[in-house]
């Protein structure tokens, strides 16, 4: 990729991030993941374990553990603190928008789109762990 192509790509990305996206436009899987990140942040601030609440929401301890595992993986591989909005907020942060793109790519089993969504942001050596955790969580959360 040439320098001008790279500059144009990142300029377009920054323009998209400047316009907050609405959670109402997400698939159910994407909405589940964004809301799980928000709830995990609230529970972390309160010093509580989010897995029981997630298990009740998903009616599955396995799904709750997979989602919590994804949250833990994101916290490890993300280059900066993952920013979330309050659960009641309809607008998404740029991090939440990226997460929604990762969920879409994992659900479609499109590894290239997944890598492209975080290229230049998350180190390439960390993509595998993030992809596997996302794929696992997406497979276990309710689809409808």
mmCIF file of C-alpha atoms in Angstrom, residues 29-123:
data_model
loop_
_atom_site.group_PDB
_atom_site.id
_atom_site.type_symbol
_atom_site.label_atom_id
_atom_site.label_comp_id
_atom_site.label_asym_id
_atom_site.label_seq_id
_atom_site.Cartn_x
_atom_site.Cartn_y
_atom_site.Cartn_z
ATOM 1 C CA UNK A 29 -24.977 -10.332 17.822
ATOM 2 C CA UNK A 30 -23.289 -6.953 17.520
ATOM 3 C CA UNK A 31 -25.701 -5.417 20.011
ATOM 4 C CA UNK A 32 -25.090 -8.250 22.477
ATOM 5 C CA UNK A 33 -21.331 -7.713 22.300
ATOM 6 C CA UNK A 34 -21.463 -3.937 22.616
ATOM 7 C CA UNK A 35 -23.846 -4.175 25.564
ATOM 8 C CA UNK A 36 -21.698 -6.892 27.162
ATOM 9 C CA UNK A 37 -18.667 -4.604 26.974
ATOM 10 C CA UNK A 38 -20.667 -1.816 28.600
ATOM 11 C CA UNK A 39 -21.991 -4.076 31.345
ATOM 12 C CA UNK A 40 -18.545 -5.550 32.016
ATOM 13 C CA UNK A 41 -17.155 -2.027 32.408
ATOM 14 C CA UNK A 42 -19.907 -1.162 34.906
ATOM 15 C CA UNK A 43 -19.361 -4.355 36.862
ATOM 16 C CA UNK A 44 -15.585 -3.847 36.871
ATOM 17 C CA UNK A 45 -16.026 -0.345 38.290
ATOM 18 C CA UNK A 46 -18.334 -1.768 40.964
ATOM 19 C CA UNK A 47 -15.890 -4.583 41.779
ATOM 20 C CA UNK A 48 -18.368 -7.299 40.780
ATOM 21 C CA UNK A 49 -18.157 -10.333 38.504
ATOM 22 C CA UNK A 50 -20.277 -9.814 35.348
ATOM 23 C CA UNK A 51 -20.609 -13.520 34.477
ATOM 24 C CA UNK A 52 -23.752 -14.218 36.575
ATOM 25 C CA UNK A 53 -25.603 -11.292 34.985
ATOM 26 C CA UNK A 54 -24.412 -12.253 31.497
ATOM 27 C CA UNK A 55 -25.455 -15.880 32.120
ATOM 28 C CA UNK A 56 -28.928 -14.726 33.054
ATOM 29 C CA UNK A 57 -29.153 -12.527 29.946
ATOM 30 C CA UNK A 58 -27.972 -15.263 27.562
ATOM 31 C CA UNK A 59 -29.545 -18.150 29.532
ATOM 32 C CA UNK A 60 -26.195 -19.893 29.270
ATOM 33 C CA UNK A 61 -23.179 -19.938 31.547
ATOM 34 C CA UNK A 62 -21.042 -21.100 28.612
ATOM 35 C CA UNK A 63 -22.102 -18.104 26.482
ATOM 36 C CA UNK A 64 -21.502 -15.742 29.405
ATOM 37 C CA UNK A 65 -18.007 -17.146 29.937
ATOM 38 C CA UNK A 66 -17.239 -16.873 26.205
ATOM 39 C CA UNK A 67 -18.358 -13.230 26.125
ATOM 40 C CA UNK A 68 -16.419 -12.452 29.281
ATOM 41 C CA UNK A 69 -13.413 -14.200 27.718
ATOM 42 C CA UNK A 70 -13.713 -11.928 24.688
ATOM 43 C CA UNK A 71 -13.850 -8.885 26.971
ATOM 44 C CA UNK A 72 -10.719 -10.104 28.773
ATOM 45 C CA UNK A 73 -8.929 -10.728 25.481
ATOM 46 C CA UNK A 74 -9.821 -7.253 24.236
ATOM 47 C CA UNK A 75 -8.457 -5.740 27.434
ATOM 48 C CA UNK A 76 -5.179 -7.610 26.858
ATOM 49 C CA UNK A 77 -4.678 -6.915 23.140
ATOM 50 C CA UNK A 78 -6.215 -3.461 22.682
ATOM 51 C CA UNK A 79 -3.445 -0.859 22.526
ATOM 52 C CA UNK A 80 -5.277 1.561 24.823
ATOM 53 C CA UNK A 81 -8.208 1.375 27.253
ATOM 54 C CA UNK A 82 -11.368 0.251 25.446
ATOM 55 C CA UNK A 83 -13.859 3.114 25.601
ATOM 56 C CA UNK A 84 -17.552 2.366 26.127
ATOM 57 C CA UNK A 85 -20.666 4.454 26.572
ATOM 58 C CA UNK A 86 -23.276 3.905 29.258
ATOM 59 C CA UNK A 87 -25.715 1.055 28.585
ATOM 60 C CA UNK A 88 -28.542 3.548 28.016
ATOM 61 C CA UNK A 89 -26.643 5.495 25.328
ATOM 62 C CA UNK A 90 -27.654 4.906 21.709
ATOM 63 C CA UNK A 91 -24.403 6.283 20.257
ATOM 64 C CA UNK A 92 -21.352 4.042 20.012
ATOM 65 C CA UNK A 93 -17.760 4.961 20.749
ATOM 66 C CA UNK A 94 -15.177 4.330 18.014
ATOM 67 C CA UNK A 95 -14.023 1.257 19.971
ATOM 68 C CA UNK A 96 -17.568 -0.101 20.101
ATOM 69 C CA UNK A 97 -17.964 0.529 16.371
ATOM 70 C CA UNK A 98 -14.767 -1.432 15.762
ATOM 71 C CA UNK A 99 -16.038 -4.251 17.976
ATOM 72 C CA UNK A 100 -19.271 -4.384 15.961
ATOM 73 C CA UNK A 101 -17.215 -4.688 12.764
ATOM 74 C CA UNK A 102 -15.179 -7.506 14.329
ATOM 75 C CA UNK A 103 -18.374 -9.325 15.315
ATOM 76 C CA UNK A 104 -19.768 -8.983 11.762
ATOM 77 C CA UNK A 105 -16.543 -10.347 10.303
ATOM 78 C CA UNK A 106 -16.330 -13.236 12.759
ATOM 79 C CA UNK A 107 -19.979 -14.132 12.208
ATOM 80 C CA UNK A 108 -19.305 -14.256 8.459
ATOM 81 C CA UNK A 109 -16.038 -16.176 9.091
ATOM 82 C CA UNK A 110 -14.270 -13.471 7.067
ATOM 83 C CA UNK A 111 -10.784 -13.459 8.536
ATOM 84 C CA UNK A 112 -9.509 -10.880 6.024
ATOM 85 C CA UNK A 113 -12.238 -8.352 6.875
ATOM 86 C CA UNK A 114 -11.550 -8.983 10.564
ATOM 87 C CA UNK A 115 -7.844 -8.263 10.118
ATOM 88 C CA UNK A 116 -8.545 -5.212 7.983
ATOM 89 C CA UNK A 117 -10.872 -3.739 10.630
ATOM 90 C CA UNK A 118 -7.998 -3.604 13.127
ATOM 91 C CA UNK A 119 -5.004 -3.324 10.773
ATOM 92 C CA UNK A 120 -2.592 -0.675 11.974
ATOM 93 C CA UNK A 121 -4.344 -0.481 15.327
ATOM 94 C CA UNK A 122 -3.938 -3.864 17.012
ATOM 95 C CA UNK A 123 -0.595 -5.563 16.454
#
